[in-house]
PDB file of C-alpha atoms in Angstrom:
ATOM      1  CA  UNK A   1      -6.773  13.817  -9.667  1.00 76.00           C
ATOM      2  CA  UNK A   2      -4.063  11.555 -10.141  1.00 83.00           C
ATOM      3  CA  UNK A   3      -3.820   7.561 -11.464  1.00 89.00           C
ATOM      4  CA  UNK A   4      -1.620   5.140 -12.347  1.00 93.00           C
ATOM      5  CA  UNK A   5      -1.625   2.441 -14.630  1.00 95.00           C
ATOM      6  CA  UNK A   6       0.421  -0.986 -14.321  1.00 95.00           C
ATOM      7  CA  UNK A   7       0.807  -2.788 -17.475  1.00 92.00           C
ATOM      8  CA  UNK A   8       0.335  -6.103 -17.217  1.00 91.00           C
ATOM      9  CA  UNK A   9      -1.225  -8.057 -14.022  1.00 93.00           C
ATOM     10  CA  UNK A  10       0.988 -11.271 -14.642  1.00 96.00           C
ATOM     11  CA  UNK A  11       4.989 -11.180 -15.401  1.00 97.00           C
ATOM     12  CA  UNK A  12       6.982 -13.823 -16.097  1.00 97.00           C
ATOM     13  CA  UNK A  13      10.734 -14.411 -16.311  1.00 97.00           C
ATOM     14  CA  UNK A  14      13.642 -16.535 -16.217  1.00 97.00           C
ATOM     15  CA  UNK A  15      15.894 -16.810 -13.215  1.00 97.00           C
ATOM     16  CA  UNK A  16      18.836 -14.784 -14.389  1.00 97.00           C
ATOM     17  CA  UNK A  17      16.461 -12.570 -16.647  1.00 98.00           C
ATOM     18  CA  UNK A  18      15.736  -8.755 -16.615  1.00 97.00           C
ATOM     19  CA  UNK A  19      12.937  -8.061 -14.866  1.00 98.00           C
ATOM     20  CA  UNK A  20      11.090  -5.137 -16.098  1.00 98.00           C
ATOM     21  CA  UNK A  21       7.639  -4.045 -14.538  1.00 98.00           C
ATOM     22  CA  UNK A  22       5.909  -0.925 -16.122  1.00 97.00           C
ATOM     23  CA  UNK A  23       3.936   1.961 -14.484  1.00 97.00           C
ATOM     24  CA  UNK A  24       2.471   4.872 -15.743  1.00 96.00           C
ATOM     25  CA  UNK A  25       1.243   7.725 -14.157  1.00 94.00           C
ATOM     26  CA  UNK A  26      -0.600  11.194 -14.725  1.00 90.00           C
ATOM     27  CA  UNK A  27      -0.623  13.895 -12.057  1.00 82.00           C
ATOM     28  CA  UNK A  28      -1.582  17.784 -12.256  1.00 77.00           C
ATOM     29  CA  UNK A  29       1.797  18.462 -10.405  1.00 79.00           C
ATOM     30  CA  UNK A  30       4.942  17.224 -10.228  1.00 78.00           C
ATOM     31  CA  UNK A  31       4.441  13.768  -8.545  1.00 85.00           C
ATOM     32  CA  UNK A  32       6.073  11.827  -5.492  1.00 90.00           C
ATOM     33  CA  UNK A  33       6.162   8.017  -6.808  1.00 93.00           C
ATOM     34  CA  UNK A  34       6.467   4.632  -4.912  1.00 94.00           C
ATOM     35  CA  UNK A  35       7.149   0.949  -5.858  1.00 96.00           C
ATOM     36  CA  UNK A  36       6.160  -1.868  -3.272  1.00 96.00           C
ATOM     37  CA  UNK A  37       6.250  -4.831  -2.977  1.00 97.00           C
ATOM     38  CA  UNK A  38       4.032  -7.519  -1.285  1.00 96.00           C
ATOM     39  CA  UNK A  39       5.044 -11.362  -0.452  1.00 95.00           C
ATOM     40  CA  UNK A  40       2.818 -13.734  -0.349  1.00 90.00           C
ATOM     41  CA  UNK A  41       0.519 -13.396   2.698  1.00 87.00           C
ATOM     42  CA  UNK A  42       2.632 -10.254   4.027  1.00 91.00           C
ATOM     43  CA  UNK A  43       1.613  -6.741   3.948  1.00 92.00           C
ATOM     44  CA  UNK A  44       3.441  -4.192   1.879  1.00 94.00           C
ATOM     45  CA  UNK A  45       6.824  -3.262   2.073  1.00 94.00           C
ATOM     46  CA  UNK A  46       9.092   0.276   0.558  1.00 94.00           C
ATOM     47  CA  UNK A  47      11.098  -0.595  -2.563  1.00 96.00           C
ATOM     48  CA  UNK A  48      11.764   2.583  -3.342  1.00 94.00           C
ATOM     49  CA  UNK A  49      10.571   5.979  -3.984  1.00 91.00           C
ATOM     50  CA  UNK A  50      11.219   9.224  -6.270  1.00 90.00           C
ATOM     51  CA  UNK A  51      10.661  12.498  -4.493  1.00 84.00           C
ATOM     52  CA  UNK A  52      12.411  14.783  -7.099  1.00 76.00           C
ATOM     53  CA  UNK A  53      15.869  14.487  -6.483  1.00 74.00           C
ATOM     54  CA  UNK A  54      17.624  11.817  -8.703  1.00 83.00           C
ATOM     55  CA  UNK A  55      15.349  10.629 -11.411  1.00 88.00           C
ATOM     56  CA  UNK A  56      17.073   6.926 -11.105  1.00 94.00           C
ATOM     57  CA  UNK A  57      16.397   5.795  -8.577  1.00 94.00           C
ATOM     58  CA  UNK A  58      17.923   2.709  -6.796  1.00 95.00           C
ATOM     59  CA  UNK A  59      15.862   0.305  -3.677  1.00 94.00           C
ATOM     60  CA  UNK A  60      16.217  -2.912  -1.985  1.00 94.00           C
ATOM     61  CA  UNK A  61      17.285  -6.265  -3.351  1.00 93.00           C
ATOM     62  CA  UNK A  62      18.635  -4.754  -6.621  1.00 96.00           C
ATOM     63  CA  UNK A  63      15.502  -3.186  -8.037  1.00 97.00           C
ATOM     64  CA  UNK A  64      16.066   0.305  -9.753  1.00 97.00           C
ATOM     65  CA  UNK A  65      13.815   2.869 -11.308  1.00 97.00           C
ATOM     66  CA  UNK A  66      14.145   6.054 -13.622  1.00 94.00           C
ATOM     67  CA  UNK A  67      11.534   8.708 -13.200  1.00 93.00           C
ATOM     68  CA  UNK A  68      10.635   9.643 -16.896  1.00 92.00           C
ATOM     69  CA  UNK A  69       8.652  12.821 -17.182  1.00 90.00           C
ATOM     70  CA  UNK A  70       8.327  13.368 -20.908  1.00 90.00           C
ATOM     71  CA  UNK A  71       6.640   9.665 -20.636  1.00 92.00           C
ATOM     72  CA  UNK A  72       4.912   9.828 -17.190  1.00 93.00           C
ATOM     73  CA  UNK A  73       6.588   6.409 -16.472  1.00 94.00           C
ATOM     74  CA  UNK A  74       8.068   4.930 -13.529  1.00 96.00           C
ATOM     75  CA  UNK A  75       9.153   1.492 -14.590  1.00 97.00           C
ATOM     76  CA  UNK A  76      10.569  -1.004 -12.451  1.00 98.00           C
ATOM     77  CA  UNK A  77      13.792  -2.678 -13.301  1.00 98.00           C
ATOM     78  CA  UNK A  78      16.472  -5.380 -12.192  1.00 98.00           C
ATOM     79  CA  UNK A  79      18.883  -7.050 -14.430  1.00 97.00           C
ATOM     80  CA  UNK A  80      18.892 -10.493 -13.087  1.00 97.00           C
ATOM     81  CA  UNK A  81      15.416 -12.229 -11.487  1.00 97.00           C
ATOM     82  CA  UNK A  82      16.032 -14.695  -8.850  1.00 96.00           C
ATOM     83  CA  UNK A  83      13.536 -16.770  -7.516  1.00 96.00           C
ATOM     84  CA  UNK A  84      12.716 -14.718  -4.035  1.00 96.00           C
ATOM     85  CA  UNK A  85      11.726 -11.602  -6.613  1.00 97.00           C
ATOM     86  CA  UNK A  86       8.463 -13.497  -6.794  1.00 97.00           C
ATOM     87  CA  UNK A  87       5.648 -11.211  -5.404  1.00 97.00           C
ATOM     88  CA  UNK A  88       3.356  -8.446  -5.989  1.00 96.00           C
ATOM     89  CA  UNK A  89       4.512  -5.423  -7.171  1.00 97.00           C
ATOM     90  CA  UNK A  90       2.316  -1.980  -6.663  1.00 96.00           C
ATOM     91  CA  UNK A  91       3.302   0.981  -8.051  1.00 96.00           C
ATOM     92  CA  UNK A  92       2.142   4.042  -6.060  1.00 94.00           C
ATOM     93  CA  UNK A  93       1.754   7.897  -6.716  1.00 92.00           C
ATOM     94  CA  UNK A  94       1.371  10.743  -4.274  1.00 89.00           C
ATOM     95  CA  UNK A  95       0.611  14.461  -6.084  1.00 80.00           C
ATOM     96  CA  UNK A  96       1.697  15.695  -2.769  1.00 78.00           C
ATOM     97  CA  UNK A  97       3.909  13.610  -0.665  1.00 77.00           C
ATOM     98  CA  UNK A  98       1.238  13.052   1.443  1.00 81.00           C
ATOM     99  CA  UNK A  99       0.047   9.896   1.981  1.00 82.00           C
ATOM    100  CA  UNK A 100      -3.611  10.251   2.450  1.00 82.00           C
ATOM    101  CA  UNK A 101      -3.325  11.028  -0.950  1.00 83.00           C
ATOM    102  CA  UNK A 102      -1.560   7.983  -2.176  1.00 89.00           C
ATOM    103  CA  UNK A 103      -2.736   6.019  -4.870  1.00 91.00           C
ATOM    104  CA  UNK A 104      -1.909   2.711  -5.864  1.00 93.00           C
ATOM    105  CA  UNK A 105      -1.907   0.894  -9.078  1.00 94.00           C
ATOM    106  CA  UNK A 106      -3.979  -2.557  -9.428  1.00 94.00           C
ATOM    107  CA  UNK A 107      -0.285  -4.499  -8.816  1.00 95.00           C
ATOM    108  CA  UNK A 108       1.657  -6.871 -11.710  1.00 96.00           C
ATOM    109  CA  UNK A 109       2.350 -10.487 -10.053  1.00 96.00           C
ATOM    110  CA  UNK A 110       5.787 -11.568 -10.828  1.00 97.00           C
ATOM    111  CA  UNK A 111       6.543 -15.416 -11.164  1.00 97.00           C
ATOM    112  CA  UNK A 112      10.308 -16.656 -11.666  1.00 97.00           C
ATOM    113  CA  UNK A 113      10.686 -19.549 -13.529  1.00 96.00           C
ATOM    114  CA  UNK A 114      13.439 -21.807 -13.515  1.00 92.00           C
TER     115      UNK A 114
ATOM    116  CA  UNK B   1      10.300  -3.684  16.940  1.00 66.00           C
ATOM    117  CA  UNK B   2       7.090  -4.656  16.373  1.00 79.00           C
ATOM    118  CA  UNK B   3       6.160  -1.632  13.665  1.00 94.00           C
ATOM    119  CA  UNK B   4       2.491  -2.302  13.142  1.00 96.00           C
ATOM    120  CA  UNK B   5       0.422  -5.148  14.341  1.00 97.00           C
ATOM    121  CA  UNK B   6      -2.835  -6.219  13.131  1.00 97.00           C
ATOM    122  CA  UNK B   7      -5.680  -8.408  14.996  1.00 97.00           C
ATOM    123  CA  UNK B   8      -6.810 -10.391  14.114  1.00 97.00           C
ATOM    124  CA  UNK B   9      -5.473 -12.589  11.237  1.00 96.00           C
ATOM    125  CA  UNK B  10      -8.520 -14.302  10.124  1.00 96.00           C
ATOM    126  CA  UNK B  11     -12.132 -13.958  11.089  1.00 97.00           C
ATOM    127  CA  UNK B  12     -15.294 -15.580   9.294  1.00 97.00           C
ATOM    128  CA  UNK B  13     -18.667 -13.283  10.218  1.00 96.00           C
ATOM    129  CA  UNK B  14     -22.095 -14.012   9.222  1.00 97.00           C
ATOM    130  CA  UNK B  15     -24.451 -11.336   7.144  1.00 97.00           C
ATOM    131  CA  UNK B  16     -25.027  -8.766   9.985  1.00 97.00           C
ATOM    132  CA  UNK B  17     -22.488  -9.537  12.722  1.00 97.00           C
ATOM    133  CA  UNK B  18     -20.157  -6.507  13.736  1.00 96.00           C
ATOM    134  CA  UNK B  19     -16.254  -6.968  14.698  1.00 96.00           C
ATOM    135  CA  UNK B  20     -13.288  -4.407  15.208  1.00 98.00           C
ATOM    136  CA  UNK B  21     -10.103  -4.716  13.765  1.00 98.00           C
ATOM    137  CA  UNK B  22      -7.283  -3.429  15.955  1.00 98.00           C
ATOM    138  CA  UNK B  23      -4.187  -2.117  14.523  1.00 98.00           C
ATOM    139  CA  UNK B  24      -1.588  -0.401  16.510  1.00 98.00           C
ATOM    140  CA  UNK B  25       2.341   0.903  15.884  1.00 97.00           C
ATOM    141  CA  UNK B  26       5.272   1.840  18.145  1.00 95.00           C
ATOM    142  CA  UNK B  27       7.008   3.930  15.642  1.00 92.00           C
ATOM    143  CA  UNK B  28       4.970   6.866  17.040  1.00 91.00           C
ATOM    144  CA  UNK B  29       3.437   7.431  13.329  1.00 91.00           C
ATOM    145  CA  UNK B  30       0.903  10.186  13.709  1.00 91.00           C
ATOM    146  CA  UNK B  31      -0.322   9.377  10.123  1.00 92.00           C
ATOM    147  CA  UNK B  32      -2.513   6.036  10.458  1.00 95.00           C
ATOM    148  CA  UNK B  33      -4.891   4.742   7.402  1.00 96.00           C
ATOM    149  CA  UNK B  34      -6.896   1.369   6.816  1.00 97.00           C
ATOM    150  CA  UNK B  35      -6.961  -0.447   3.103  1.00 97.00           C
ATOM    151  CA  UNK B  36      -8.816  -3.076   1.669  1.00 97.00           C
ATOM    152  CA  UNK B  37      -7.063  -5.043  -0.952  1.00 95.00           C
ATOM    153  CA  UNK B  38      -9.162  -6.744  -3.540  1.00 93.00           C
ATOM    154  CA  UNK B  39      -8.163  -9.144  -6.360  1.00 88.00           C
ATOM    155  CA  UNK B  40      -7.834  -6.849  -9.987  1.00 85.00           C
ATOM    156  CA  UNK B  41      -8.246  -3.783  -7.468  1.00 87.00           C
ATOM    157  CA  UNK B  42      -5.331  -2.860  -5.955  1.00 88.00           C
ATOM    158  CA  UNK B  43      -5.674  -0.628  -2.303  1.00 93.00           C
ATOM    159  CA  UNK B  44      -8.417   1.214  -1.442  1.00 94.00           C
ATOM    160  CA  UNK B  45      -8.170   3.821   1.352  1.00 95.00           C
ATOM    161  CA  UNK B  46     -11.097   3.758   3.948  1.00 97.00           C
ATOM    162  CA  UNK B  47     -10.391   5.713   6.460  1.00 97.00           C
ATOM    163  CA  UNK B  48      -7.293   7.621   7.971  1.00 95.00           C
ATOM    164  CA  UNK B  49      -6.089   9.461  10.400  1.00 94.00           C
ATOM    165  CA  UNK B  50      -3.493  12.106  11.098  1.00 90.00           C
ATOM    166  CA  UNK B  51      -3.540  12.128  14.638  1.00 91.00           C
ATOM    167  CA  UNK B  52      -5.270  11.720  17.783  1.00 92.00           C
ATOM    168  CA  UNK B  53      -8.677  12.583  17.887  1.00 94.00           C
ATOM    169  CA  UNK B  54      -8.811  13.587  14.204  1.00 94.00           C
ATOM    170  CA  UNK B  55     -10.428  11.283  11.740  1.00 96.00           C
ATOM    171  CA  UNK B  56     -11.306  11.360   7.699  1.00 95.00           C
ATOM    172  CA  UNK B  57     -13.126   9.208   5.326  1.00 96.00           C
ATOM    173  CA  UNK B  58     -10.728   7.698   2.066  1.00 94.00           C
ATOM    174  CA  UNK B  59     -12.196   6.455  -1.468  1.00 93.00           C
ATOM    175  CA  UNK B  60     -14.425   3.633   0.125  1.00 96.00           C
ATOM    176  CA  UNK B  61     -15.756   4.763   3.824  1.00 97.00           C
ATOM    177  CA  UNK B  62     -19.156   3.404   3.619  1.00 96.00           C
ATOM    178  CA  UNK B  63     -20.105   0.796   6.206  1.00 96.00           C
ATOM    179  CA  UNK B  64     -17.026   1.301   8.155  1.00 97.00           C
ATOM    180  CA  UNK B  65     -16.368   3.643  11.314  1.00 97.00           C
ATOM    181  CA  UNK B  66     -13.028   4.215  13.007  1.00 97.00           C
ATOM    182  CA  UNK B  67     -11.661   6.166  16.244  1.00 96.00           C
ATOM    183  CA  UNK B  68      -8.212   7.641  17.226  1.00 97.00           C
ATOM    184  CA  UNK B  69      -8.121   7.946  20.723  1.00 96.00           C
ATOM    185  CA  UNK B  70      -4.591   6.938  21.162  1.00 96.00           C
ATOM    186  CA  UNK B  71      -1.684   7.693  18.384  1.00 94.00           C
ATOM    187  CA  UNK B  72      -0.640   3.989  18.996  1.00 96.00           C
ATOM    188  CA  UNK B  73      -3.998   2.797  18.105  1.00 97.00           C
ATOM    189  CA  UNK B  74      -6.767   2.815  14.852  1.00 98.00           C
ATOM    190  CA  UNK B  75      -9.292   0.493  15.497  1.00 98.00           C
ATOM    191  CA  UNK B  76     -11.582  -0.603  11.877  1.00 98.00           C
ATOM    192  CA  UNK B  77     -15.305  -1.100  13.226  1.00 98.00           C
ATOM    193  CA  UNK B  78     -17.858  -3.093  10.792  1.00 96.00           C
ATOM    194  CA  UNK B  79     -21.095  -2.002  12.466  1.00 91.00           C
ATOM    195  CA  UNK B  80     -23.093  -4.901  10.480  1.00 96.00           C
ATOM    196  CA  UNK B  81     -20.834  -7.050   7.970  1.00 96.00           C
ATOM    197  CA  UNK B  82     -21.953  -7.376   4.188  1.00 97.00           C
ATOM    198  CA  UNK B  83     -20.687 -10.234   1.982  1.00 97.00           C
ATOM    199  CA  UNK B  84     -19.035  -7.298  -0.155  1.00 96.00           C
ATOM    200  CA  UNK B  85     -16.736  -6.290   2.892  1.00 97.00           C
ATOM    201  CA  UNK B  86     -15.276  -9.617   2.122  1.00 97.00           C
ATOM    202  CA  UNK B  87     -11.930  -8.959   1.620  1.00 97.00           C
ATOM    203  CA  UNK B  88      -7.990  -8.679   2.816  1.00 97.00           C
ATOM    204  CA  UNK B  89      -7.601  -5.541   5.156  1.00 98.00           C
ATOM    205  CA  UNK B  90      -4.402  -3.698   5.639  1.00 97.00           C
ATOM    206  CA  UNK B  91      -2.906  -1.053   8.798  1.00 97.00           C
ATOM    207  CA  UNK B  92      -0.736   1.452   7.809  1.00 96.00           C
ATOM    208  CA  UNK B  93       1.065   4.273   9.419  1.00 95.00           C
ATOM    209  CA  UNK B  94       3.240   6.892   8.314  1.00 92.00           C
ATOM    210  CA  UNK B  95       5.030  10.106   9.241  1.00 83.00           C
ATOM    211  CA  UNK B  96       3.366  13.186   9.109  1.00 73.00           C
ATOM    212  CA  UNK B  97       4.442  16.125   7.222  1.00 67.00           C
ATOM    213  CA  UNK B  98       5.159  18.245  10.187  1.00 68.00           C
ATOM    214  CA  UNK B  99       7.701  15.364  10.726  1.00 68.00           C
ATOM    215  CA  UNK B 100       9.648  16.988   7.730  1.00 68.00           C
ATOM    216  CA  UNK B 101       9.671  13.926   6.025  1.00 69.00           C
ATOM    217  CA  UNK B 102       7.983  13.092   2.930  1.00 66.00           C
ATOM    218  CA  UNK B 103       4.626  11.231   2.748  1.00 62.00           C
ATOM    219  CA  UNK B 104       3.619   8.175   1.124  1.00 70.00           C
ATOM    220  CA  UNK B 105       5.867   5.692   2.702  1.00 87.00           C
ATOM    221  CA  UNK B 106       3.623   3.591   4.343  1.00 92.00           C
ATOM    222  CA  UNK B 107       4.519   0.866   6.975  1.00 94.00           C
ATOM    223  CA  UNK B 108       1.963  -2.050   6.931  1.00 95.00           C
ATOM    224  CA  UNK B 109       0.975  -4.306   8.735  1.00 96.00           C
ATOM    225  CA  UNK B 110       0.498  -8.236   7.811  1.00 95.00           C
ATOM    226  CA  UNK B 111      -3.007  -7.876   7.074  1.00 96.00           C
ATOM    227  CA  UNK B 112      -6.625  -9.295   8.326  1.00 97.00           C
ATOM    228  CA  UNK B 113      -8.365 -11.635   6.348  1.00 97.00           C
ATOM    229  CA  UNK B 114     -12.228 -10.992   6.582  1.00 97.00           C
ATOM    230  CA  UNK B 115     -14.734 -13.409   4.792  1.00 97.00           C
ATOM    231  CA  UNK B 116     -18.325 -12.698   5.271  1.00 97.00           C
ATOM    232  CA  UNK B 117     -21.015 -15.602   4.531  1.00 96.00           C
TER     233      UNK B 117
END
């Protein structure tokens, strides 16, 4: 079975400051692995997703993420927060590609500050 | 295009009272799933589908029935409503793998809020 684990529920940052959200994940085989993101009072949207090609791999609105296998970590970066990054951010992992077997961290709320 | 659309948007049931949630795409998604998001919880799969006709339970089926008569649509039925299905409900839909393309990116819709007193 696979899981992943989001480190911290609540991030804070600066406008202008790197935004790093952290996800960590196991998996019995080589994993497919998905950031989204959620707005407040949207559904869920594609940030981006590994599927073993590239292990950086680069999304919407400036958000990037390097597939780490000696760590099992899929962090979530972006070098400069503005204040629309705010949102929900779930970190997702498929041991198949398949999405009925998809499953999703418990999500890290990020707030930009001014 | 209108991707996946989900009625409705808010609906307050009392202990006991059953409602559907509809849900249907245009993006001709043969994959189709229902979540429940909870605070601290993340997504929870209840049921899915991966095409017409063919149904299967996810991580938290119980109290919860669904059809696929259509590929459009994946109604969520709450035969009698429990204060624990209290919660934010989510469509998705997806490709299938005979598609060719990979799994796991999920299309959602905007969500139905369900409170039950």
């Amino acid at each position: 079975a696979q899981s992943v684990t989001q480190l911290g529920s609540h991030v804070s940052v600066s406008e202008g400051a790197l935004v790093l959200l952290r996800c960590n994940y196991s998996s019995s085989v080589p994993p497919y692995l998905f950031w989204y993101v959620q707005y407040p009072n949207q559904g869920l949207q594609l940030l981006l997703k590994y599927t073993s090609a590239a292990t950086l791999v680069k999304g919407i609105n400036g958000f990037e993420a390097e597939f780490k296998k000696s760590e099992t970590s899929f962090h979530l970066t972006k070098p400069s927060a503005h204040m629309s990054d705010a949102a929900e951010y779930f970190c997702a992992v498929s041991p198949t590609g398949t999405a009925s077997k998809l499953t999703f961290g418990t999500g890290t709320r990020l707030q930009v500050t001014l | 295009n209108a991707g996946v659309t989900q009625t409705p948007k808010f609906q307050v049931l009392k202990t006991g009272q059953s409602m559907t949630l509809q849900c249907a795409q245009d993006m001709n998604h043969e994959y189709m799933s229902w979540y429940r998001q909870d605070p601290g919880m993340g997504l929870r799969l209840i049921h899915y589908s991966v095409g017409a006709g063919i149904t299967d339970q996810g991580e938290v089926p119980n109290g919860y029935n669904v059809s696929r008569s259509t590929t459009e649509d994946f109604p969520l039925r709450l035969l009698s409503a429990a204060p624990s299905q209290t919660s934010v409900y989510f469509c998705a839909s997806s490709y299938s793998r005979r598609s060719g393309r990979v799994g796991g990116e999920l299309f959602f819709g905007e969500g139905s809020r369900l409170t039950v007193l």
